[in-house]
GROMACS .gro file of C-alpha atoms in nm:
model
  392
    1MET     CA    1  -9.171   4.783 -13.045
    2ILE     CA    2  -9.169   5.119 -12.769
    3GLY     CA    3  -9.341   5.069 -12.506
    4CYS     CA    4  -9.288   4.694 -12.347
    5GLY     CA    5  -9.571   4.678 -12.035
    6GLY     CA    6  -9.818   4.383 -12.035
    7ILE     CA    7  -9.969   4.487 -12.391
    8GLY     CA    8  -9.568   4.509 -12.490
    9ARG     CA    9  -9.548   4.194 -12.374
   10TRP     CA   10  -9.811   4.100 -12.567
   11HIS     CA   11  -9.697   4.239 -12.922
   12ALA     CA   12  -9.368   4.054 -12.811
   13ARG     CA   13  -9.528   3.736 -12.779
   14SER     CA   14  -9.707   3.718 -13.059
   15VAL     CA   15  -9.404   3.809 -13.290
   16ARG     CA   16  -9.309   3.521 -13.180
   17THR     CA   17  -9.531   3.256 -13.391
   18LEU     CA   18  -9.433   3.467 -13.682
   19ALA     CA   19  -9.243   3.308 -13.982
   20GLY     CA   20  -9.279   3.662 -14.186
   21ALA     CA   21  -9.193   3.830 -13.871
   22LYS     CA   22  -8.845   3.928 -13.556
   23LEU     CA   23  -8.826   4.118 -13.352
   24VAL     CA   24  -8.533   4.290 -13.326
   25GLY     CA   25  -8.507   4.615 -13.045
   26VAL     CA   26  -8.767   4.733 -12.796
   27THR     CA   27  -8.706   5.037 -12.538
   28ASP     CA   28  -8.923   5.220 -12.252
   29ARG     CA   29  -8.870   5.418 -12.047
   30ASN     CA   30  -8.821   5.188 -11.745
   31PRO     CA   31  -8.436   5.040 -11.900
   32THR     CA   32  -8.494   4.710 -11.620
   33ALA     CA   33  -8.860   4.659 -11.783
   34ALA     CA   34  -8.685   4.649 -12.121
   35ALA     CA   35  -8.374   4.433 -12.051
   36GLN     CA   36  -8.707   4.205 -11.965
   37VAL     CA   37  -8.821   4.223 -12.235
   38ALA     CA   38  -8.472   4.189 -12.487
   39SER     CA   39  -8.436   3.850 -12.259
   40MET     CA   40  -8.751   3.685 -12.339
   41SER     CA   41  -8.695   3.744 -12.720
   42GLY     CA   42  -8.352   3.779 -12.832
   43ALA     CA   43  -8.430   4.154 -12.942
   44ARG     CA   44  -8.187   4.437 -12.852
   45ALA     CA   45  -8.220   4.755 -12.548
   46PHE     CA   46  -8.168   5.067 -12.671
   47ALA     CA   47  -8.205   5.315 -12.395
   48SER     CA   48  -8.412   5.644 -12.642
   49VAL     CA   49  -8.631   5.572 -12.914
   50GLU     CA   50  -8.432   5.781 -13.081
   51THR     CA   51  -8.144   5.503 -13.071
   52LEU     CA   52  -8.446   5.273 -13.144
   53LEU     CA   53  -8.543   5.433 -13.499
   54GLU     CA   54  -8.130   5.569 -13.594
   55GLN     CA   55  -8.142   5.142 -13.659
   56ARG     CA   56  -8.194   5.077 -14.023
   57ASP     CA   57  -8.241   4.740 -13.974
   58ILE     CA   58  -8.601   4.780 -13.802
   59ASP     CA   59  -8.874   4.804 -14.070
   60VAL     CA   60  -9.215   4.865 -13.868
   61VAL     CA   61  -9.221   5.017 -13.547
   62THR     CA   62  -9.505   4.880 -13.284
   63ILE     CA   63  -9.626   5.169 -13.086
   64CYS     CA   64  -9.772   5.017 -12.666
   65THR     CA   65  -9.736   5.293 -12.482
   66PRO     CA   66 -10.083   5.496 -12.292
   67PRO     CA   67 -10.245   5.715 -12.577
   68ASP     CA   68 -10.128   5.995 -12.461
   69THR     CA   69  -9.732   5.963 -12.622
   70HIS     CA   70  -9.875   5.782 -13.020
   71ALA     CA   71  -9.956   6.104 -13.230
   72ALA     CA   72  -9.605   6.230 -13.142
   73LEU     CA   73  -9.446   5.896 -13.170
   74ILE     CA   74  -9.606   5.779 -13.495
   75GLU     CA   75  -9.462   6.134 -13.626
   76ALA     CA   76  -9.127   6.042 -13.509
   77ALA     CA   77  -9.165   5.690 -13.592
   78ALA     CA   78  -9.251   5.799 -13.995
   79ALA     CA   79  -8.951   6.057 -14.028
   80ALA     CA   80  -8.676   5.803 -13.966
   81GLY     CA   81  -8.839   5.612 -14.255
   82LYS     CA   82  -9.029   5.347 -14.055
   83HIS     CA   83  -9.397   5.200 -14.078
   84VAL     CA   84  -9.585   5.258 -13.778
   85LEU     CA   85  -9.807   5.033 -13.606
   86VAL     CA   86 -10.007   5.155 -13.337
   87GLU     CA   87 -10.211   5.014 -12.953
   88LYS     CA   88 -10.570   5.173 -12.954
   89PRO     CA   89 -10.697   5.445 -12.955
   90PHE     CA   90 -10.369   5.574 -13.165
   91ALA     CA   91 -10.516   5.895 -13.078
   92PRO     CA   92 -10.640   6.102 -12.830
   93THR     CA   93 -10.783   6.365 -13.046
   94LEU     CA   94 -10.898   6.409 -13.395
   95VAL     CA   95 -10.626   6.686 -13.424
   96GLU     CA   96 -10.359   6.485 -13.319
   97ALA     CA   97 -10.447   6.205 -13.530
   98ASP     CA   98 -10.462   6.385 -13.896
   99ARG     CA   99 -10.123   6.478 -13.788
  100ALA     CA  100 -10.035   6.071 -13.720
  101ILE     CA  101 -10.180   6.026 -14.093
  102ALA     CA  102 -10.109   6.314 -14.285
  103ALA     CA  103  -9.688   6.268 -14.138
  104CYS     CA  104  -9.711   5.889 -14.283
  105GLY     CA  105  -9.875   5.998 -14.610
  106ALA     CA  106  -9.597   6.221 -14.686
  107ALA     CA  107  -9.291   5.968 -14.553
  108GLY     CA  108  -9.495   5.699 -14.793
  109VAL     CA  109  -9.500   5.492 -14.531
  110HIS     CA  110  -9.773   5.248 -14.340
  111LEU     CA  111  -9.942   5.356 -14.071
  112GLY     CA  112 -10.177   5.080 -13.934
  113VAL     CA  113 -10.332   5.021 -13.538
  114VAL     CA  114 -10.449   4.767 -13.334
  115HIS     CA  115 -10.831   4.656 -13.318
  116GLN     CA  116 -10.774   4.322 -13.293
  117GLN     CA  117 -11.193   4.222 -13.218
  118ARG     CA  118 -11.150   4.232 -13.608
  119ALA     CA  119 -10.952   3.962 -13.671
  120ARG     CA  120 -11.146   3.730 -13.496
  121SER     CA  121 -11.251   3.479 -13.696
  122ALA     CA  122 -11.681   3.535 -13.586
  123THR     CA  123 -11.636   3.899 -13.656
  124GLN     CA  124 -11.495   3.821 -13.922
  125ALA     CA  125 -11.755   3.578 -14.026
  126VAL     CA  126 -12.028   3.803 -13.919
  127HIS     CA  127 -11.895   4.128 -14.084
  128ARG     CA  128 -11.860   3.912 -14.437
  129LEU     CA  129 -12.254   3.814 -14.404
  130VAL     CA  130 -12.352   4.191 -14.323
  131ALA     CA  131 -12.081   4.304 -14.617
  132GLU     CA  132 -12.276   4.052 -14.862
  133GLY     CA  133 -12.626   4.150 -14.777
  134THR     CA  134 -12.702   3.830 -14.682
  135LEU     CA  135 -12.860   4.026 -14.319
  136GLY     CA  136 -13.035   4.222 -14.610
  137LYS     CA  137 -13.073   4.604 -14.530
  138VAL     CA  138 -12.871   4.652 -14.212
  139VAL     CA  139 -13.157   4.846 -14.000
  140LEU     CA  140 -13.047   4.825 -13.619
  141ALA     CA  141 -12.816   4.789 -13.347
  142THR     CA  142 -12.825   4.714 -12.973
  143ALA     CA  143 -12.442   4.733 -12.843
  144THR     CA  144 -12.350   4.660 -12.472
  145HIS     CA  145 -12.041   4.697 -12.337
  146THR     CA  146 -11.901   4.627 -11.958
  147TRP     CA  147 -11.574   4.677 -11.810
  148TYR     CA  148 -11.469   4.682 -11.478
  149ARG     CA  149 -11.119   4.896 -11.336
  150SER     CA  150 -11.042   4.731 -10.984
  151GLN     CA  151 -10.778   4.908 -10.777
  152ALA     CA  152 -10.547   4.650 -10.881
  153GLN     CA  153 -10.553   4.733 -11.239
  154LEU     CA  154 -10.533   5.106 -11.151
  155ASP     CA  155 -10.257   5.029 -10.918
  156ARG     CA  156 -10.075   4.856 -11.218
  157ASP     CA  157 -10.184   5.153 -11.503
  158PRO     CA  158 -10.210   5.428 -11.321
  159TRP     CA  159 -10.226   5.562 -11.638
  160ARG     CA  160 -10.585   5.412 -11.696
  161GLY     CA  161 -10.762   5.685 -11.471
  162SER     CA  162 -10.568   5.968 -11.598
  163ALA     CA  163 -10.591   6.141 -11.869
  164ALA     CA  164 -10.362   5.996 -12.074
  165GLY     CA  165 -10.498   5.718 -12.112
  166GLY     CA  166 -10.782   5.928 -12.286
  167GLY     CA  167 -11.132   5.800 -12.079
  168PHE     CA  168 -11.322   5.498 -12.095
  169LEU     CA  169 -11.447   5.551 -12.409
  170LEU     CA  170 -11.076   5.556 -12.525
  171ASP     CA  171 -10.886   5.283 -12.311
  172GLN     CA  172 -11.234   5.045 -12.400
  173CYS     CA  173 -11.472   5.143 -12.526
  174VAL     CA  174 -11.355   5.216 -12.849
  175HIS     CA  175 -11.335   4.825 -12.872
  176VAL     CA  176 -11.739   4.776 -12.947
  177VAL     CA  177 -11.737   5.154 -13.101
  178ASP     CA  178 -11.456   5.018 -13.364
  179LEU     CA  179 -11.695   4.733 -13.456
  180LEU     CA  180 -11.984   4.875 -13.485
  181VAL     CA  181 -11.886   5.085 -13.719
  182TRP     CA  182 -11.638   4.833 -13.882
  183PHE     CA  183 -12.011   4.617 -13.972
  184LEU     CA  184 -12.232   4.926 -14.094
  185GLY     CA  185 -12.000   5.193 -14.252
  186GLU     CA  186 -11.964   5.578 -14.262
  187PRO     CA  187 -12.174   5.740 -13.953
  188ARG     CA  188 -12.310   6.065 -13.960
  189TRP     CA  189 -12.470   6.149 -13.623
  190VAL     CA  190 -12.469   6.114 -13.228
  191SER     CA  191 -12.698   6.212 -12.954
  192ALA     CA  192 -12.497   6.077 -12.614
  193ALA     CA  193 -12.420   6.085 -12.236
  194ALA     CA  194 -12.189   5.966 -12.092
  195PRO     CA  195 -12.154   6.043 -11.738
  196ALA     CA  196 -11.934   6.041 -11.439
  197LEU     CA  197 -12.157   5.817 -11.258
  198VAL     CA  198 -11.900   5.603 -11.003
  199MET     CA  199 -11.511   5.724 -11.076
  200GLN     CA  200 -11.517   6.094 -11.015
  201GLY     CA  201 -11.158   6.203 -11.092
  202GLN     CA  202 -11.146   5.981 -11.416
  203GLY     CA  203 -11.287   6.049 -11.691
  204GLU     CA  204 -11.692   5.894 -11.801
  205ASP     CA  205 -11.790   5.565 -11.671
  206THR     CA  206 -12.109   5.535 -11.794
  207VAL     CA  207 -12.231   5.618 -12.190
  208ALA     CA  208 -12.531   5.518 -12.358
  209ALA     CA  209 -12.636   5.643 -12.691
  210THR     CA  210 -12.759   5.699 -13.068
  211VAL     CA  211 -12.547   5.674 -13.374
  212GLU     CA  212 -12.701   5.692 -13.720
  213PHE     CA  213 -12.513   5.571 -13.952
  214ALA     CA  214 -12.498   5.707 -14.352
  215SER     CA  215 -12.706   5.359 -14.483
  216GLY     CA  216 -13.010   5.478 -14.222
  217ALA     CA  217 -12.902   5.242 -14.059
  218LEU     CA  218 -12.935   5.275 -13.572
  219ALA     CA  219 -12.745   5.204 -13.325
  220THR     CA  220 -12.731   5.261 -12.920
  221LEU     CA  221 -12.479   5.194 -12.695
  222ALA     CA  222 -12.506   5.107 -12.334
  223ALA     CA  223 -12.139   5.109 -12.216
  224SER     CA  224 -11.991   5.103 -11.822
  225THR     CA  225 -11.647   5.103 -11.655
  226ALA     CA  226 -11.818   5.141 -11.342
  227ALA     CA  227 -12.077   4.833 -11.360
  228ASN     CA  228 -11.903   4.504 -11.142
  229ARG     CA  229 -12.023   4.191 -11.287
  230SER     CA  230 -11.759   3.848 -11.250
  231ARG     CA  231 -11.630   3.847 -11.645
  232ASP     CA  232 -11.576   4.153 -11.872
  233ASP     CA  233 -11.889   4.135 -12.194
  234ILE     CA  234 -11.851   4.295 -12.549
  235ALA     CA  235 -12.213   4.198 -12.747
  236ILE     CA  236 -12.354   4.333 -13.009
  237GLU     CA  237 -12.743   4.323 -13.207
  238LEU     CA  238 -12.744   4.337 -13.515
  239ALA     CA  239 -13.110   4.327 -13.704
  240GLY     CA  240 -13.102   4.329 -14.111
  241THR     CA  241 -13.436   4.285 -14.336
  242ARG     CA  242 -13.326   3.925 -14.381
  243GLY     CA  243 -13.191   3.834 -14.094
  244SER     CA  244 -12.992   3.918 -13.740
  245PHE     CA  245 -12.732   3.777 -13.534
  246ARG     CA  246 -12.565   3.790 -13.178
  247ILE     CA  247 -12.251   3.803 -13.108
  248GLU     CA  248 -12.004   3.813 -12.770
  249ILE     CA  249 -11.656   3.913 -12.694
  250ARG     CA  250 -11.589   3.753 -12.306
  251ASP     CA  251 -11.346   3.897 -12.116
  252TYR     CA  252 -11.186   4.017 -12.474
  253ASP     CA  253 -11.049   3.719 -12.527
  254ASN     CA  254 -11.268   3.500 -12.776
  255ALA     CA  255 -11.586   3.623 -12.970
  256GLU     CA  256 -11.888   3.429 -13.044
  257ILE     CA  257 -12.212   3.398 -13.201
  258VAL     CA  258 -12.443   3.346 -12.990
  259GLU     CA  259 -12.731   3.315 -13.228
  260LEU     CA  260 -12.742   3.358 -13.604
  261GLY     CA  261 -13.100   3.362 -13.811
  262ILE     CA  262 -13.149   3.416 -14.222
  263ALA     CA  263 -13.442   3.402 -14.411
  264PRO     CA  264 -13.469   3.298 -14.724
  265SER     CA  265 -13.687   3.613 -14.839
  266GLU     CA  266 -13.768   3.971 -14.688
  267ARG     CA  267 -14.144   3.858 -14.727
  268GLN     CA  268 -14.067   3.519 -14.498
  269ARG     CA  269 -13.928   3.434 -14.128
  270ALA     CA  270 -13.565   3.401 -14.055
  271ARG     CA  271 -13.448   3.077 -13.935
  272PRO     CA  272 -13.145   2.996 -13.648
  273LEU     CA  273 -12.915   2.865 -13.747
  274SER     CA  274 -12.811   2.576 -13.560
  275ALA     CA  275 -12.504   2.546 -13.359
  276GLY     CA  276 -12.308   2.320 -13.690
  277GLU     CA  277 -12.389   2.554 -13.952
  278ILE     CA  278 -12.315   2.854 -13.748
  279GLU     CA  279 -11.984   2.689 -13.684
  280SER     CA  280 -11.881   2.573 -14.007
  281ILE     CA  281 -11.923   2.968 -14.122
  282VAL     CA  282 -11.733   3.134 -13.879
  283ARG     CA  283 -11.451   2.803 -13.950
  284ARG     CA  284 -11.465   2.931 -14.298
  285GLU     CA  285 -11.336   3.255 -14.184
  286HIS     CA  286 -10.983   3.097 -14.085
  287GLY     CA  287 -11.155   2.931 -13.848
  288GLY     CA  288 -10.963   2.540 -13.867
  289TRP     CA  289 -10.804   2.579 -13.570
  290ARG     CA  290 -11.152   2.547 -13.400
  291ALA     CA  291 -11.137   2.220 -13.460
  292GLY     CA  292 -10.929   2.127 -13.165
  293PRO     CA  293 -10.580   2.093 -13.123
  294ARG     CA  294 -10.385   1.766 -13.327
  295SER     CA  295 -10.220   1.637 -12.994
  296LEU     CA  296 -10.470   1.370 -12.790
  297ALA     CA  297 -10.270   1.538 -12.493
  298TRP     CA  298 -10.417   1.855 -12.591
  299ARG     CA  299 -10.773   1.787 -12.679
  300VAL     CA  300 -10.858   1.612 -12.346
  301ALA     CA  301 -10.721   1.941 -12.246
  302ALA     CA  302 -11.029   2.068 -12.465
  303ARG     CA  303 -11.269   1.817 -12.394
  304LEU     CA  304 -11.203   1.943 -12.018
  305ALA     CA  305 -11.191   2.247 -12.025
  306GLY     CA  306 -11.593   2.266 -12.198
  307ALA     CA  307 -11.675   2.401 -12.543
  308GLY     CA  308 -11.693   2.710 -12.473
  309ARG     CA  309 -11.426   2.995 -12.553
  310GLY     CA  310 -11.372   3.294 -12.302
  311VAL     CA  311 -11.741   3.177 -12.081
  312ARG     CA  312 -11.623   3.118 -11.766
  313PRO     CA  313 -11.455   3.437 -11.581
  314PHE     CA  314 -11.176   3.551 -11.725
  315ARG     CA  315 -10.940   3.449 -11.439
  316SER     CA  316 -11.071   3.059 -11.388
  317PRO     CA  317 -10.927   2.751 -11.390
  318ARG     CA  318 -11.112   2.561 -11.695
  319ALA     CA  319 -11.097   2.967 -11.919
  320TRP     CA  320 -10.741   2.951 -11.844
  321LEU     CA  321 -10.736   2.594 -12.020
  322ARG     CA  322 -10.979   2.633 -12.284
  323ARG     CA  323 -10.695   2.945 -12.357
  324GLN     CA  324 -10.460   2.788 -12.353
  325ALA     CA  325 -10.672   2.431 -12.570
  326ASP     CA  326 -10.709   2.747 -12.851
  327ARG     CA  327 -10.405   2.878 -12.872
  328VAL     CA  328 -10.174   2.506 -12.950
  329ALA     CA  329 -10.508   2.476 -13.196
  330GLN     CA  330 -10.396   2.781 -13.329
  331ALA     CA  331 -10.081   2.694 -13.392
  332ASP     CA  332 -10.135   2.365 -13.479
  333TRP     CA  333 -10.388   2.468 -13.773
  334ARG     CA  334 -10.117   2.789 -13.860
  335GLU     CA  335 -10.371   3.073 -13.799
  336PRO     CA  336 -10.249   3.313 -13.595
  337GLN     CA  337 -10.549   3.526 -13.356
  338GLY     CA  338 -10.595   3.872 -13.225
  339HIS     CA  339 -10.268   4.122 -13.206
  340ALA     CA  340 -10.051   3.805 -13.438
  341ALA     CA  341 -10.312   3.835 -13.682
  342ILE     CA  342 -10.253   4.162 -13.692
  343LEU     CA  343  -9.919   4.163 -13.602
  344ASP     CA  344  -9.905   3.945 -13.982
  345ARG     CA  345 -10.120   4.155 -14.183
  346MET     CA  346  -9.922   4.446 -14.052
  347ALA     CA  347  -9.563   4.297 -14.151
  348ALA     CA  348  -9.713   4.152 -14.498
  349ALA     CA  349  -9.834   4.469 -14.599
  350VAL     CA  350  -9.465   4.641 -14.562
  351ARG     CA  351  -9.380   4.318 -14.753
  352GLY     CA  352  -9.612   4.507 -15.060
  353ASP     CA  353  -9.870   4.261 -14.997
  354GLY     CA  354 -10.197   4.523 -15.010
  355ASP     CA  355 -10.247   4.750 -14.674
  356PRO     CA  356 -10.256   4.674 -14.283
  357MET     CA  357 -10.580   4.613 -14.135
  358VAL     CA  358 -10.777   4.830 -14.052
  359THR     CA  359 -10.542   5.153 -14.132
  360GLY     CA  360 -10.504   5.514 -13.942
  361ARG     CA  361 -10.784   5.605 -14.168
  362GLU     CA  362 -11.038   5.423 -14.066
  363ALA     CA  363 -10.938   5.371 -13.739
  364ARG     CA  364 -11.026   5.759 -13.712
  365ARG     CA  365 -11.365   5.667 -13.785
  366SER     CA  366 -11.410   5.528 -13.451
  367LEU     CA  367 -11.275   5.864 -13.307
  368ALA     CA  368 -11.473   6.061 -13.443
  369VAL     CA  369 -11.811   5.896 -13.318
  370ILE     CA  370 -11.572   5.908 -12.939
  371ASP     CA  371 -11.520   6.264 -12.992
  372ALA     CA  372 -11.889   6.316 -13.069
  373LEU     CA  373 -11.993   6.144 -12.787
  374TYR     CA  374 -11.805   6.368 -12.647
  375ARG     CA  375 -12.009   6.677 -12.801
  376SER     CA  376 -12.292   6.542 -12.734
  377HIS     CA  377 -12.268   6.535 -12.333
  378GLY     CA  378 -12.177   6.850 -12.328
  379GLN     CA  379 -12.470   6.930 -12.550
  380GLY     CA  380 -12.625   6.778 -12.282
  381GLY     CA  381 -12.743   6.498 -12.559
  382ALA     CA  382 -12.806   6.704 -12.907
  383ARG     CA  383 -12.799   6.508 -13.194
  384VAL     CA  384 -12.414   6.672 -13.309
  385ALA     CA  385 -12.298   6.569 -13.685
  386VAL     CA  386 -11.991   6.369 -13.705
  387GLN     CA  387 -11.682   6.545 -13.822
  388ASP     CA  388 -11.535   6.402 -14.103
  389PRO     CA  389 -11.632   6.110 -14.062
  390GLY     CA  390 -11.341   5.973 -14.391
  391GLY     CA  391 -11.052   6.078 -14.216
  392GLY     CA  392 -11.040   6.388 -14.448
   0.00000   0.00000   0.00000
């Protein structure tokens, strides 16, 4: 692992839950941070990236550094013959993204990108409904995303407010852009405004955009990092000719389908599914853990926390207890979620079982949309084509 900050520590904890992977080496520009993660994980701390990449017992390098360093580190890892898993965004520009993809292709190694919202059982459930045509022809999607950057967060992670972080669109809004692309397919053109209304000198803080997809579906996106709400939310509503859904991702912690309607045919009104029917659909997508922990004590704790996952503000005691109960349940049912599922799928790919959950070429499509957002804003909101959305 390269980078032992907050997200690096989360990777380290996630690897510990997996049977088929082990963290063997870490490095960071801050030797103390590397030593701390090495101590908690049993890994070795290396003084430099170069020394880490020389180790023969390393199969995969996971990159957890600020975005502006990703492309060069991907190239270095690929040159050393290591498979690569990199945090989003895997590159700040399409030029760097294409360079990284080419380097991994030439070296014959996998390039996976961490878009953990795809690993949620709820998002996988609605993705399957769309892919199987259960909702009919998709015609419209609306997405909103708010993320409040407090001064405390900027003090802790100063790169988020600088060029190193790539701006709000690349650092945070890429989550919702990636889900739109995953649900709707190949993007064609974008019309957008992305001004800095409040946070001057830190890039865009508010975005409004329209995106058309190759299928003809239209999506609208409204997002802001200046909006001061009690919790951070992603919400996506998608409507087709036979049904629709609304999914909410609260505090970046868990995804919930809060509304789902399906009609027998396009000539009939969609029927709203009950909470129980929705839950049964979600549980089919590796969601058995949602039945709760196996132990009586944790079942009682989960009941005290309430049924909603992530419903309350992020730092409330009930939200913390809910998340802990969910993680116990996931361990009980042996169903990794989020980053652990991404890491598990990456390990399987390296063993020869398919591809990473999100490949570099797939992740490039989200970057292409964001690139088009910036270009459209620079042209006064003009409609601009998404550059080579298929990734070459």
